[in-house]
PDB file of C-alpha atoms and ligand atoms in Angstrom:
ATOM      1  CA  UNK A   1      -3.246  -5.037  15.813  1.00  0.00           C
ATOM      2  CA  UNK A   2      -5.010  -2.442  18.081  1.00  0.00           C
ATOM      3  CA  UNK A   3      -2.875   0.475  17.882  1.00  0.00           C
ATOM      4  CA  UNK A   4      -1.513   0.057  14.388  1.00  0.00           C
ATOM      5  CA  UNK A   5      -3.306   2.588  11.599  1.00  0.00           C
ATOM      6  CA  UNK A   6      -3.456   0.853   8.773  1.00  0.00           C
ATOM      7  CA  UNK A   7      -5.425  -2.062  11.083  1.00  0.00           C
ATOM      8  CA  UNK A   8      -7.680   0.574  12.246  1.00  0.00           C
ATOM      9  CA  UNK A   9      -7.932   1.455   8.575  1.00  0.00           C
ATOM     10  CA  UNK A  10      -8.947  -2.089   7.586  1.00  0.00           C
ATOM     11  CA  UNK A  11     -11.482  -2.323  10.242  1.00  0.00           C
ATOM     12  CA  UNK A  12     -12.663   1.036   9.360  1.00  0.00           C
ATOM     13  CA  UNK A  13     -11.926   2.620  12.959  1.00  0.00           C
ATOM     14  CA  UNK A  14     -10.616   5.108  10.293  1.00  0.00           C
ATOM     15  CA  UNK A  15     -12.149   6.433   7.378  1.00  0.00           C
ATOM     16  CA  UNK A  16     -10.203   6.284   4.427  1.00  0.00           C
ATOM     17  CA  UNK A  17     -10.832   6.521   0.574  1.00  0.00           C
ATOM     18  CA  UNK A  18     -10.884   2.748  -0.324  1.00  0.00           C
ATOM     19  CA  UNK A  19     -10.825   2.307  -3.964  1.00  0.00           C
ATOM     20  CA  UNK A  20      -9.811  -1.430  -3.930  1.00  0.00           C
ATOM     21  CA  UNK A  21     -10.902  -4.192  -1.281  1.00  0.00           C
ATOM     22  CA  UNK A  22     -10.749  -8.304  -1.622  1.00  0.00           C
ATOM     23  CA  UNK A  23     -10.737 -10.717   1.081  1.00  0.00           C
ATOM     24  CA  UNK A  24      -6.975 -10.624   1.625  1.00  0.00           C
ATOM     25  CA  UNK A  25      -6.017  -6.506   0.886  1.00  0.00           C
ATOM     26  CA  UNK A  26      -6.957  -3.216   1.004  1.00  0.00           C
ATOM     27  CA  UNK A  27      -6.697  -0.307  -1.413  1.00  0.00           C
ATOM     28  CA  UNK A  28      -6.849   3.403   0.025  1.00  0.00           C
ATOM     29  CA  UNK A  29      -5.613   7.110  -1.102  1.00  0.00           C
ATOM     30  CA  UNK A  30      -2.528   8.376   0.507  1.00  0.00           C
ATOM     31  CA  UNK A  31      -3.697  11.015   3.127  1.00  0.00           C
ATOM     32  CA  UNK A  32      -0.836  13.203   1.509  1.00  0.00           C
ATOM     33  CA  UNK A  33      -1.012  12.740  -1.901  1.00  0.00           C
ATOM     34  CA  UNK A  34       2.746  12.830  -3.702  1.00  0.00           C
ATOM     35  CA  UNK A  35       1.506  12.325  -7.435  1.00  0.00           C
ATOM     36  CA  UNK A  36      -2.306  12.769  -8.709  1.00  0.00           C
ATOM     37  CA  UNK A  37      -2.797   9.107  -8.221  1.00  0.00           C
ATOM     38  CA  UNK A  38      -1.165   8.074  -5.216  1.00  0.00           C
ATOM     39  CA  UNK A  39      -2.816   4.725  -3.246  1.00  0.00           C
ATOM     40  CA  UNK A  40      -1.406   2.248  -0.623  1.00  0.00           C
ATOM     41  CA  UNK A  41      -2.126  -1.068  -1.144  1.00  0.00           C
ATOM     42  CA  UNK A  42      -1.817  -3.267   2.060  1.00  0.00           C
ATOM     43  CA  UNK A  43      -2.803  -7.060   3.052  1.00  0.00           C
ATOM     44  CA  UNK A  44      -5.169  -6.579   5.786  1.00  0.00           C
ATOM     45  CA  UNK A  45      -3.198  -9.281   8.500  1.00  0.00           C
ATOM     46  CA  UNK A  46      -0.960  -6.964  10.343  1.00  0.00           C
ATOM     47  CA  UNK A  47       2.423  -7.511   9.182  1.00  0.00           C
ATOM     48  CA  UNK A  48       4.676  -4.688  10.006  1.00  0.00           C
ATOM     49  CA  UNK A  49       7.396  -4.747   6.946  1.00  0.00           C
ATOM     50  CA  UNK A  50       9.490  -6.328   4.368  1.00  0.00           C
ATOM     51  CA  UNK A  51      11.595  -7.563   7.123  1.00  0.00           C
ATOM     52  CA  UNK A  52       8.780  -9.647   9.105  1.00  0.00           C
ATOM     53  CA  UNK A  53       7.701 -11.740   6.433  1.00  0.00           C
ATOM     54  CA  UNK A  54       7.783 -15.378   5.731  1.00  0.00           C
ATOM     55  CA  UNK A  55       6.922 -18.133   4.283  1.00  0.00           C
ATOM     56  CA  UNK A  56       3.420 -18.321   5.838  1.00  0.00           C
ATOM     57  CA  UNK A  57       2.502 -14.488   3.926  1.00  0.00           C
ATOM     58  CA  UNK A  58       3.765 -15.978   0.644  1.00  0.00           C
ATOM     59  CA  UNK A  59       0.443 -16.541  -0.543  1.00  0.00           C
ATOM     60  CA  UNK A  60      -1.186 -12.891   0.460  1.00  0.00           C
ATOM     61  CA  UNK A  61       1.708 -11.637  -0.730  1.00  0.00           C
ATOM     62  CA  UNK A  62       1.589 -12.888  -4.224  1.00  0.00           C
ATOM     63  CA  UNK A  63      -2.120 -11.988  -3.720  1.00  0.00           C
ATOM     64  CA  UNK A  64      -1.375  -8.622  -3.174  1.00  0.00           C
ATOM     65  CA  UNK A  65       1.422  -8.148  -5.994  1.00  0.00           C
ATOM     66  CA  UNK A  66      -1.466  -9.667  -8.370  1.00  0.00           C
ATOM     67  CA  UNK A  67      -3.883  -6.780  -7.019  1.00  0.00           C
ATOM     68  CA  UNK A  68      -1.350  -4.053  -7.856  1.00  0.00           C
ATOM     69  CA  UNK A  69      -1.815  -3.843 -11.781  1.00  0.00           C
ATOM     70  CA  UNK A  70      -6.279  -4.225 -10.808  1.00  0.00           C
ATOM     71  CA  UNK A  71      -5.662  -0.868  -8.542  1.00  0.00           C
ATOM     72  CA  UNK A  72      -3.393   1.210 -11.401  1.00  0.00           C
ATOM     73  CA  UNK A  73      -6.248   0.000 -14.079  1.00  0.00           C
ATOM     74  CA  UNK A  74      -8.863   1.378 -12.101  1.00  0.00           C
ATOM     75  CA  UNK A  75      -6.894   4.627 -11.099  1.00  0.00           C
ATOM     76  CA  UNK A  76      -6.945   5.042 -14.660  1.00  0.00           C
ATOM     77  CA  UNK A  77      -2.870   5.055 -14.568  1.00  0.00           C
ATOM     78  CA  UNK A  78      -2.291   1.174 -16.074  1.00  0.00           C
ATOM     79  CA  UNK A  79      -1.380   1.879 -19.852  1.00  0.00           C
ATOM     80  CA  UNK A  80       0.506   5.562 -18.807  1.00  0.00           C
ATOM     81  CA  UNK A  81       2.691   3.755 -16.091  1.00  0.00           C
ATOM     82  CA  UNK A  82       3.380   4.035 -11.895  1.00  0.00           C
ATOM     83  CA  UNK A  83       5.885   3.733  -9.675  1.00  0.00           C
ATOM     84  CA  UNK A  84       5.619   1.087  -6.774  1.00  0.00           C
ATOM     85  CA  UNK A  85       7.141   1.775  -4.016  1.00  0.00           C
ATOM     86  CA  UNK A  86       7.447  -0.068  -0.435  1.00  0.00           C
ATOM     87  CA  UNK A  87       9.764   1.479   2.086  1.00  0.00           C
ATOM     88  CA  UNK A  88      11.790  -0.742   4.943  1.00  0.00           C
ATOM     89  CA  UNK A  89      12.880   0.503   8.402  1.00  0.00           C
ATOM     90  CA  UNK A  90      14.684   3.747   9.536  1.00  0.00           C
ATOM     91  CA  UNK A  91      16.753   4.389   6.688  1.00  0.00           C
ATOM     92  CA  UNK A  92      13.973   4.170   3.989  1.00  0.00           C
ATOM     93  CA  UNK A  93      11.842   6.711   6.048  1.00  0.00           C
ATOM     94  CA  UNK A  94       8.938   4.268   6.602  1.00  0.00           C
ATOM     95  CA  UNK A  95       6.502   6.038   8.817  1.00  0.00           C
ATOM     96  CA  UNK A  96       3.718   3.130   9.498  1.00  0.00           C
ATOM     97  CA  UNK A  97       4.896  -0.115  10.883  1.00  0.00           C
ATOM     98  CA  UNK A  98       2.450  -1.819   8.345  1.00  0.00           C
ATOM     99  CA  UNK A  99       3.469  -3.222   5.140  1.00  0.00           C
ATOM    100  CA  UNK A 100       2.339  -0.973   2.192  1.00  0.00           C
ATOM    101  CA  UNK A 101       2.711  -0.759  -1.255  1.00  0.00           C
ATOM    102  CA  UNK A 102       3.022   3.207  -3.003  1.00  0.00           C
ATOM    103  CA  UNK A 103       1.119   3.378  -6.295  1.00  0.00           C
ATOM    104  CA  UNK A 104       2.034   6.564  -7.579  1.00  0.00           C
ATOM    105  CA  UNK A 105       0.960   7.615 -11.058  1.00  0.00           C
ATOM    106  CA  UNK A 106      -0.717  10.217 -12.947  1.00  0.00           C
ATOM    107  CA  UNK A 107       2.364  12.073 -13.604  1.00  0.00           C
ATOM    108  CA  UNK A 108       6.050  11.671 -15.194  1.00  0.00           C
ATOM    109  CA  UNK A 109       8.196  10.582 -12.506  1.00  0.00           C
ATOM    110  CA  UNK A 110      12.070  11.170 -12.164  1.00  0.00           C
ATOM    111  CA  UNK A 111      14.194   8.910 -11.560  1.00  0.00           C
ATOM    112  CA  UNK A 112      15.397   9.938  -8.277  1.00  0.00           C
ATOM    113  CA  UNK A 113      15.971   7.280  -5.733  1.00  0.00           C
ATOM    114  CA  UNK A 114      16.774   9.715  -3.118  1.00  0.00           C
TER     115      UNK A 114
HETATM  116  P1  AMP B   1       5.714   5.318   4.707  1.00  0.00           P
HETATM  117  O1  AMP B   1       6.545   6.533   4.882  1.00  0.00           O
HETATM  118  O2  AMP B   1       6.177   4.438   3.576  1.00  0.00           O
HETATM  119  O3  AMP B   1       5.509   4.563   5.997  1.00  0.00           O
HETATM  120  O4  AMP B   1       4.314   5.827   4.233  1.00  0.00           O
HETATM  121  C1  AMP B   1       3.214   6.056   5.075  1.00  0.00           C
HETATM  122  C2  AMP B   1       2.181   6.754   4.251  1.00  0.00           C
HETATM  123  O5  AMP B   1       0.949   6.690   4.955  1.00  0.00           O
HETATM  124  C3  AMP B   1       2.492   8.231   4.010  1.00  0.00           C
HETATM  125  O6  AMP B   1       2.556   8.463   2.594  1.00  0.00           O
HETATM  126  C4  AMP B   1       1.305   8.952   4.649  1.00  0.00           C
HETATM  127  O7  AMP B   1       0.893  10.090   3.940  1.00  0.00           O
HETATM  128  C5  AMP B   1       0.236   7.860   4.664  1.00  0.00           C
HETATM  129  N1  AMP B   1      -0.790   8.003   5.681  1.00  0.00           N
HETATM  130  C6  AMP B   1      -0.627   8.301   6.998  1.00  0.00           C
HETATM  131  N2  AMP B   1      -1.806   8.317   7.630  1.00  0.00           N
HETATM  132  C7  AMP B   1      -2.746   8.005   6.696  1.00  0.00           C
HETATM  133  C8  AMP B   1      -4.164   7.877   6.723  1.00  0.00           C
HETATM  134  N3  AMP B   1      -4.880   8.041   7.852  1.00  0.00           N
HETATM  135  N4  AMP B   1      -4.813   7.571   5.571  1.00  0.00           N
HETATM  136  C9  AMP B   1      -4.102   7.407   4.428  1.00  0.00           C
HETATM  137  N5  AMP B   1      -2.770   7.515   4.341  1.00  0.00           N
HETATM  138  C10 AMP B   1      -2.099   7.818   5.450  1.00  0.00           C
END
């Protein structure tokens, strides 16, 4: 989609630092790092969130959940642990209307759901 970040991101309109890229997603630091490893992990077809899915994604999307342990391993964060975390609509605070996975690691987290 043309106005959507992430898109831009994919099609590197944007610069980002990608640290993970196959033919279905996309790997790249948070801009605002929360934890000392913090990475969003997106499927590069625009899909804006949890709630626009279906049964067409399920293969990227099992793609992408398979790609989530590859990204922690190279982060360096795999055997010490992370947090994955996607947020849905107004209440959950979610900022970009593309679906993204948090990998945040690197650092004890609490267990504080907000
Ligand atoms: P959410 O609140 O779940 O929608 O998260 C959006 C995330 O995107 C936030 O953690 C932002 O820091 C991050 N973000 C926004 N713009 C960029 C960018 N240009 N490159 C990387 N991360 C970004």
């Amino acid at each position: 989609m043309d106005n959507c970040l992430f898109c831009r991101i994919v099609s590197r309109e944007i610069p980002s630092r990608i640290v993970y890229e196959d033919e279905l997603v996309l790997g790249f630091c948070d801009i605002a790092p929360k934890a000392p490893v913090h990475v969003l992990v997106i499927p590069k077809t625009h899909v804006a969130s949890l709630n626009d899915l279906g049964k067409e994604h399920e293969g990227i999307m099992a793609h992408l959940t398979l790609a989530i342990p590859q990204v922690a391993e190279k982060m360096g964060i795999k055997d010490s642990g992370y947090r994955v975390v996607v947020n849905c609509g107004k209440d959950s605070g979610q900022e970009v209307a593309h679906l993204h996975y948090h990998i945040l690691g690197g650092r004890a987290m609490e267990n504080n759901f907000g």
